[in-house]
Short mmCIF file of C-alpha atoms and ligand atoms in Angstrom, two decimals:
data_model
loop_
_atom_site.label_atom_id
_atom_site.label_comp_id
_atom_site.label_asym_id
_atom_site.label_seq_id
_atom_site.Cartn_x
_atom_site.Cartn_y
_atom_site.Cartn_z
CA UNK A 14 -155.10 9.83 100.40
CA UNK A 15 -155.68 6.08 100.22
CA UNK A 16 -158.21 6.28 97.40
CA UNK A 17 -156.05 8.08 94.92
CA UNK A 18 -153.07 5.96 95.90
CA UNK A 19 -154.99 2.85 94.99
CA UNK A 20 -156.27 4.23 91.72
CA UNK A 21 -152.86 5.42 90.91
CA UNK A 22 -151.00 2.20 91.59
CA UNK A 23 -153.11 0.46 88.96
CA UNK A 24 -151.93 2.93 86.40
CA UNK A 25 -148.60 1.37 86.08
CA UNK A 26 -147.89 -2.16 85.14
CA UNK A 27 -146.07 -4.07 87.91
CA UNK A 28 -143.15 -4.65 85.55
CA UNK A 29 -142.62 -0.91 85.44
CA UNK A 30 -140.91 -1.21 88.75
CA UNK A 31 -138.64 1.70 88.07
CA UNK A 32 -139.89 4.90 89.56
CA UNK A 33 -138.25 6.64 86.65
CA UNK A 34 -140.75 5.16 84.22
CA UNK A 35 -143.67 6.39 86.28
CA UNK A 36 -142.20 9.83 86.42
CA UNK A 37 -141.50 9.79 82.72
CA UNK A 38 -145.05 8.79 81.93
CA UNK A 39 -146.52 11.36 84.30
CA UNK A 40 -144.31 14.15 83.04
CA UNK A 41 -145.24 13.41 79.43
CA UNK A 42 -148.88 13.86 80.29
CA UNK A 43 -148.35 16.75 82.66
CA UNK A 44 -146.69 18.70 79.86
CA UNK A 45 -150.03 19.07 78.10
CA UNK A 46 -152.25 19.27 81.16
CA UNK A 47 -152.62 23.06 81.08
CA UNK A 48 -153.59 23.38 77.43
CA UNK A 49 -155.86 20.36 77.71
CA UNK A 50 -157.55 22.08 80.64
CA UNK A 51 -156.98 19.12 82.95
CA UNK A 52 -155.70 21.28 85.79
CA UNK A 53 -157.98 23.12 88.10
CA UNK A 54 -157.83 24.77 91.46
CA UNK A 55 -159.58 23.82 94.67
CA UNK A 56 -159.90 26.30 97.50
CA UNK A 57 -159.79 25.61 101.22
CA UNK A 58 -161.07 28.18 103.71
CA UNK A 59 -158.69 29.59 106.30
CA UNK A 60 -160.61 30.96 109.26
CA UNK A 61 -159.97 33.23 112.18
CA UNK A 62 -160.02 30.75 115.07
CA UNK A 63 -161.98 32.77 117.60
CA UNK A 64 -164.77 33.82 115.20
CA UNK A 65 -164.50 30.93 112.70
CA UNK A 66 -164.90 33.58 110.01
CA UNK A 67 -163.24 32.93 106.63
CA UNK A 68 -160.38 35.32 106.02
CA UNK A 69 -158.51 33.55 103.25
CA UNK A 70 -158.53 30.73 100.72
CA UNK A 71 -155.63 28.41 100.05
CA UNK A 72 -155.35 27.44 96.38
CA UNK A 73 -154.66 23.72 95.98
CA UNK A 74 -153.94 22.33 92.56
CA UNK A 75 -155.87 19.38 91.14
CA UNK A 76 -155.12 17.28 88.06
CA UNK A 77 -157.86 15.24 86.48
CA UNK A 78 -156.52 13.07 83.70
CA UNK A 79 -159.09 11.56 81.28
CA UNK A 80 -157.75 7.99 81.73
CA UNK A 81 -155.82 8.08 85.00
CA UNK A 82 -158.47 9.99 86.91
CA UNK A 83 -157.62 12.27 89.78
CA UNK A 84 -153.90 12.42 90.50
CA UNK A 85 -152.77 13.77 93.85
CA UNK A 86 -150.52 16.83 93.98
CA UNK A 87 -148.30 14.81 96.33
CA UNK A 88 -147.67 12.66 93.27
CA UNK A 89 -147.36 15.13 90.41
CA UNK A 90 -145.88 18.24 92.06
CA UNK A 91 -142.54 16.47 92.68
CA UNK A 92 -142.53 15.39 89.01
CA UNK A 93 -143.32 18.94 87.94
CA UNK A 94 -140.43 20.13 90.10
CA UNK A 95 -137.95 17.63 88.67
CA UNK A 96 -138.85 18.39 85.08
CA UNK A 97 -139.05 22.14 85.49
CA UNK A 98 -142.72 22.11 84.48
CA UNK A 99 -143.48 23.63 87.88
CA UNK A 100 -142.52 27.08 86.60
CA UNK A 101 -145.19 27.06 83.93
CA UNK A 102 -147.77 25.37 86.16
CA UNK A 103 -146.97 27.64 89.10
CA UNK A 104 -147.53 30.73 86.96
CA UNK A 105 -150.85 29.34 85.82
CA UNK A 106 -151.99 28.66 89.41
CA UNK A 107 -150.89 32.07 90.64
CA UNK A 108 -152.65 33.97 87.90
CA UNK A 109 -155.87 32.00 87.98
CA UNK A 110 -156.14 31.90 91.78
CA UNK A 111 -155.69 35.68 91.89
CA UNK A 112 -158.29 36.20 89.16
CA UNK A 113 -160.73 34.06 91.14
CA UNK A 114 -160.00 35.89 94.38
CA UNK A 115 -160.68 39.19 92.63
CA UNK A 116 -164.08 37.91 91.49
CA UNK A 117 -164.94 37.07 95.08
CA UNK A 118 -163.75 40.45 96.27
CA UNK A 119 -165.94 42.10 93.65
CA UNK A 120 -168.88 40.09 94.96
CA UNK A 121 -168.44 41.81 98.31
CA UNK A 122 -165.91 39.61 100.13
CA UNK A 123 -163.52 42.48 99.76
CA UNK A 124 -160.89 41.53 102.31
CA UNK A 125 -160.51 37.89 101.25
CA UNK A 126 -156.86 36.88 100.84
CA UNK A 127 -155.60 34.23 98.45
CA UNK A 128 -152.77 31.91 99.55
CA UNK A 129 -150.74 30.21 96.82
CA UNK A 130 -148.16 27.45 97.31
CA UNK A 131 -144.77 28.09 95.76
CA UNK A 132 -142.06 25.48 95.18
CA UNK A 133 -138.50 26.20 96.13
CA UNK A 134 -137.61 25.68 92.45
CA UNK A 135 -139.82 28.62 91.50
CA UNK A 136 -138.27 30.81 94.17
CA UNK A 137 -134.80 30.02 92.94
CA UNK A 138 -135.43 31.76 89.63
CA UNK A 139 -133.81 35.18 89.82
CA UNK A 140 -136.65 36.65 87.82
CA UNK A 141 -139.37 35.22 90.09
CA UNK A 142 -140.28 38.46 91.90
CA UNK A 143 -140.54 40.27 88.58
CA UNK A 144 -142.69 37.49 87.20
CA UNK A 145 -145.05 37.78 90.17
CA UNK A 146 -145.11 41.56 89.78
CA UNK A 147 -146.00 41.21 86.09
CA UNK A 148 -148.93 38.93 86.84
CA UNK A 149 -150.24 41.31 89.52
CA UNK A 150 -149.99 44.23 87.08
CA UNK A 151 -151.54 42.34 84.24
CA UNK A 152 -154.66 41.45 86.20
CA UNK A 153 -154.61 44.59 88.32
CA UNK A 154 -154.50 42.69 91.62
CA UNK A 155 -153.90 44.44 94.94
CA UNK A 156 -150.75 42.68 96.32
CA UNK A 157 -152.04 43.17 99.86
CA UNK A 158 -154.40 40.23 99.28
CA UNK A 159 -151.80 37.77 98.05
CA UNK A 160 -149.85 35.46 100.31
CA UNK A 161 -147.24 33.03 99.06
CA UNK A 162 -146.69 29.83 101.04
CA UNK A 163 -143.18 28.47 100.97
CA UNK A 164 -142.02 25.33 102.73
CA UNK A 165 -139.80 25.42 105.72
CA UNK A 166 -136.99 23.79 103.71
CA UNK A 167 -136.11 27.20 102.19
CA UNK A 168 -134.56 28.22 105.47
CA UNK A 169 -132.06 25.38 105.24
CA UNK A 170 -131.24 26.00 101.58
CA UNK A 171 -128.21 28.05 100.73
CA UNK A 172 -130.09 31.12 101.70
CA UNK A 173 -128.12 34.12 100.49
CA UNK A 174 -129.84 34.16 97.13
CA UNK A 175 -133.25 33.17 98.39
CA UNK A 176 -133.16 35.81 101.09
CA UNK A 177 -132.80 38.51 98.43
CA UNK A 178 -135.63 37.04 96.42
CA UNK A 179 -137.87 37.00 99.50
CA UNK A 180 -137.12 40.65 100.18
CA UNK A 181 -137.86 41.53 96.55
CA UNK A 182 -141.19 39.73 96.84
CA UNK A 183 -141.96 41.52 100.07
CA UNK A 184 -141.28 44.84 98.36
CA UNK A 185 -144.05 44.07 95.90
CA UNK A 186 -146.40 44.36 98.86
CA UNK A 187 -147.37 40.69 99.17
CA UNK A 188 -147.04 38.52 102.30
CA UNK A 189 -145.00 35.40 102.81
CA UNK A 190 -145.72 32.45 105.03
CA UNK A 191 -143.77 29.37 106.03
CA UNK A 192 -145.65 26.16 105.30
CA UNK A 193 -145.33 22.81 107.14
CA UNK A 194 -143.59 24.53 110.02
CA UNK A 195 -142.04 22.19 112.56
CA UNK A 196 -141.13 19.46 110.08
CA UNK A 197 -137.78 20.96 109.20
CA UNK A 198 -135.06 22.30 111.36
CA UNK A 199 -135.18 26.02 110.84
CA UNK A 200 -133.65 27.96 113.65
CA UNK A 201 -135.22 30.95 115.29
CA UNK A 202 -132.26 33.02 114.27
CA UNK A 203 -132.76 32.19 110.62
CA UNK A 204 -136.49 32.81 110.70
CA UNK A 205 -135.92 36.22 112.18
CA UNK A 206 -133.82 37.17 109.19
CA UNK A 207 -136.58 36.38 106.73
CA UNK A 208 -139.47 38.73 105.89
CA UNK A 209 -142.12 36.27 107.00
CA UNK A 210 -145.51 37.30 108.34
CA UNK A 211 -147.01 33.87 109.03
CA UNK A 212 -146.20 30.32 110.07
CA UNK A 213 -148.38 27.34 109.29
CA UNK A 214 -148.00 24.66 111.94
CA UNK A 215 -147.75 21.32 110.16
CA UNK A 216 -150.83 19.13 110.44
CA UNK A 217 -148.92 16.29 112.08
CA UNK A 218 -148.64 18.39 115.26
CA UNK A 219 -152.32 19.24 115.21
CA UNK A 220 -153.48 15.63 114.85
CA UNK A 221 -151.21 14.68 117.76
CA UNK A 222 -153.27 16.88 120.07
CA UNK A 223 -156.01 14.25 120.11
CA UNK A 224 -153.81 11.37 121.23
CA UNK A 225 -152.44 13.00 124.28
CA UNK A 226 -153.11 16.40 125.68
CA UNK A 227 -149.44 16.90 126.53
CA UNK A 228 -148.89 17.04 122.79
CA UNK A 229 -150.17 20.59 122.79
CA UNK A 230 -146.74 21.55 124.07
CA UNK A 231 -145.32 21.79 120.57
CA UNK A 232 -148.09 23.92 119.02
CA UNK A 233 -148.07 25.94 122.20
CA UNK A 234 -144.34 26.58 121.96
CA UNK A 235 -144.55 27.46 118.27
CA UNK A 236 -147.37 29.93 118.95
CA UNK A 237 -145.48 31.58 121.80
CA UNK A 238 -142.32 31.82 119.75
CA UNK A 239 -144.18 33.26 116.76
CA UNK A 240 -145.88 35.84 118.98
CA UNK A 241 -142.56 37.03 120.30
CA UNK A 242 -141.37 37.49 116.71
CA UNK A 243 -144.59 39.21 115.70
CA UNK A 244 -145.46 36.40 113.29
CA UNK A 245 -149.05 35.16 112.93
CA UNK A 246 -149.87 31.46 113.17
CA UNK A 247 -152.14 29.21 111.15
CA UNK A 248 -152.88 25.69 112.42
CA UNK A 249 -153.47 23.34 109.50
CA UNK A 250 -155.20 19.96 109.48
CA UNK A 251 -157.81 20.71 112.14
CA UNK A 252 -160.11 17.69 112.05
CA UNK A 253 -161.81 17.60 115.45
CA UNK A 254 -163.67 19.94 117.78
CA UNK A 255 -161.20 19.11 120.49
CA UNK A 256 -158.28 20.32 118.36
CA UNK A 257 -160.12 23.52 117.52
CA UNK A 258 -160.91 24.17 121.19
CA UNK A 259 -157.30 23.60 122.19
CA UNK A 260 -156.15 26.04 119.54
CA UNK A 261 -158.66 28.62 120.75
CA UNK A 262 -157.26 28.24 124.25
CA UNK A 263 -153.75 28.71 122.92
CA UNK A 264 -154.90 31.89 121.14
CA UNK A 265 -153.79 30.59 117.77
CA UNK A 266 -154.97 33.23 115.28
CA UNK A 267 -155.92 31.17 112.22
CA UNK A 268 -157.01 27.64 111.39
CA UNK A 269 -157.71 25.38 108.47
CA UNK A 270 -158.83 21.76 108.17
CA UNK A 271 -161.52 19.24 107.32
CA UNK A 272 -163.53 20.18 110.44
CA UNK A 273 -164.05 23.64 108.99
CA UNK A 274 -164.10 22.58 105.33
CA UNK A 275 -162.08 20.38 102.97
CA UNK A 276 -160.69 21.99 99.81
CA UNK A 277 -163.62 22.53 97.40
CA UNK A 278 -164.19 23.78 93.86
CA UNK A 279 -164.79 27.47 93.23
CA UNK A 280 -168.58 27.19 93.11
CA UNK A 281 -168.74 25.39 96.44
CA UNK A 282 -166.35 27.89 97.97
CA UNK A 283 -168.61 30.67 96.80
CA UNK A 284 -171.60 28.97 98.42
CA UNK A 285 -169.68 28.71 101.70
CA UNK A 286 -168.82 32.42 101.54
CA UNK A 287 -172.43 33.25 100.83
CA UNK A 288 -173.78 31.12 103.69
CA UNK A 289 -171.34 32.73 106.07
CA UNK A 290 -172.41 36.24 105.07
CA UNK A 291 -176.00 35.33 106.00
CA UNK A 292 -175.05 34.38 109.53
P1 C2E B 306 -149.90 21.72 101.74
O1 C2E B 306 -149.56 23.03 101.14
O2 C2E B 306 -149.33 21.41 103.08
O3 C2E B 306 -151.48 21.66 101.74
C1 C2E B 306 -152.25 21.09 102.75
C2 C2E B 306 -152.71 19.71 102.37
O4 C2E B 306 -153.44 19.17 103.47
C3 C2E B 306 -153.66 19.68 101.18
O5 C2E B 306 -153.43 18.47 100.48
C4 C2E B 306 -155.02 19.64 101.88
O6 C2E B 306 -156.04 19.08 101.08
C5 C2E B 306 -154.73 18.79 103.06
N1 C2E B 306 -155.64 19.02 104.19
C6 C2E B 306 -156.39 20.11 104.45
N2 C2E B 306 -157.08 19.96 105.60
C7 C2E B 306 -156.74 18.76 106.11
C8 C2E B 306 -157.14 18.01 107.28
O7 C2E B 306 -157.93 18.45 108.12
N3 C2E B 306 -156.56 16.79 107.44
C9 C2E B 306 -155.68 16.27 106.55
N4 C2E B 306 -155.19 15.06 106.80
N5 C2E B 306 -155.30 16.93 105.43
C10 C2E B 306 -155.82 18.16 105.21
P2 C2E B 306 -153.38 18.44 98.90
O8 C2E B 306 -154.41 19.36 98.33
O9 C2E B 306 -153.40 17.00 98.48
O10 C2E B 306 -151.96 19.04 98.56
C11 C2E B 306 -150.78 18.39 98.95
C12 C2E B 306 -149.57 19.24 98.76
O11 C2E B 306 -149.32 19.49 97.37
C13 C2E B 306 -149.68 20.62 99.38
O12 C2E B 306 -149.45 20.51 100.77
C14 C2E B 306 -148.60 21.36 98.63
O13 C2E B 306 -147.34 21.10 99.19
C15 C2E B 306 -148.67 20.73 97.26
N6 C2E B 306 -149.43 21.61 96.37
C16 C2E B 306 -150.76 21.68 96.14
N7 C2E B 306 -151.06 22.64 95.23
C17 C2E B 306 -149.87 23.21 94.88
C18 C2E B 306 -149.50 24.27 94.00
O14 C2E B 306 -150.32 24.93 93.34
N8 C2E B 306 -148.16 24.53 93.89
C19 C2E B 306 -147.22 23.84 94.61
N9 C2E B 306 -145.95 24.18 94.44
N10 C2E B 306 -147.54 22.87 95.46
C20 C2E B 306 -148.85 22.55 95.60
CA1 CA B 307 -149.74 25.11 101.80
CA1 CA B 308 -148.84 22.56 104.89
CA1 CA B 309 -147.30 19.59 102.88
#
């Protein structure tokens, strides 16, 4: 996002040319962001491609600092990961996104699923599945409506450990999806070993569709491969009608992107749900 980049670059004096200083400054502020109520969650609709009906919401974290303004997650999530703050922040997102999803379900959108991004660092904690289970119990959330998005890089990590954690998570009754698929180098063989129910095709492959129609070969291959493994596919970053039409033709199950809706605050998401139910 060019806007936030620009705002952000003015934050730091040019003499602070060391990335370390920026990270240090950010992490000092991030530490108090939860209690100062500077963090909030945006929600982006995920639709069924052939009906364009909303089936899920992806929770996307936002940080609004009183002086620095809006800071992109691309900027502060890596800092949170390095400092370990991600564990605390991740718990906060998970709990609050589930609470919000439950409110929507109680309003009548009963099959709405909530998708929450999880960092590899969070997954690496042995106690992570238990932690997730505790949150679900505490707020009495049906695990069937929770999906955790993990990046493709987990499949190239020293898996052994992570594989067990994924199976423990699966046993809780939640679903797991692989985010940014196609940007890493995960092999089919490895994917098959993991209890994954969805793949999200990275947005770079979707935007390529517009440049040249032959570029649908990659999404097309991913969709075919996923089908053969009984894994559902979400195309992310759909920005044009043409992309959406192509994905319909490829029988891609789910889609997400600015064309359908950008991430929005909870009130706007609720309005979108309401409008859809009137159709
Ligand atoms: P992601 O999980 O791949 O999320 C998709 C990103 O693409 C979001 O950026 C979203 O706003 C953006 N996007 C959605 N539709 C379109 C589109 O049509 N075109 C384009 N160009 N972009 C689109 P956002 O919200 O800035 O988040 C960036 C990344 O930060 C996320 O990428 C995710 O990796 C990370 N992130 C966000 N929230 C969390 C969180 O709660 N926990 C963790 N661990 N990571 C998070
Ligand atoms: Ca994601
Ligand atoms: Ca993604
Ligand atoms: Ca990403």
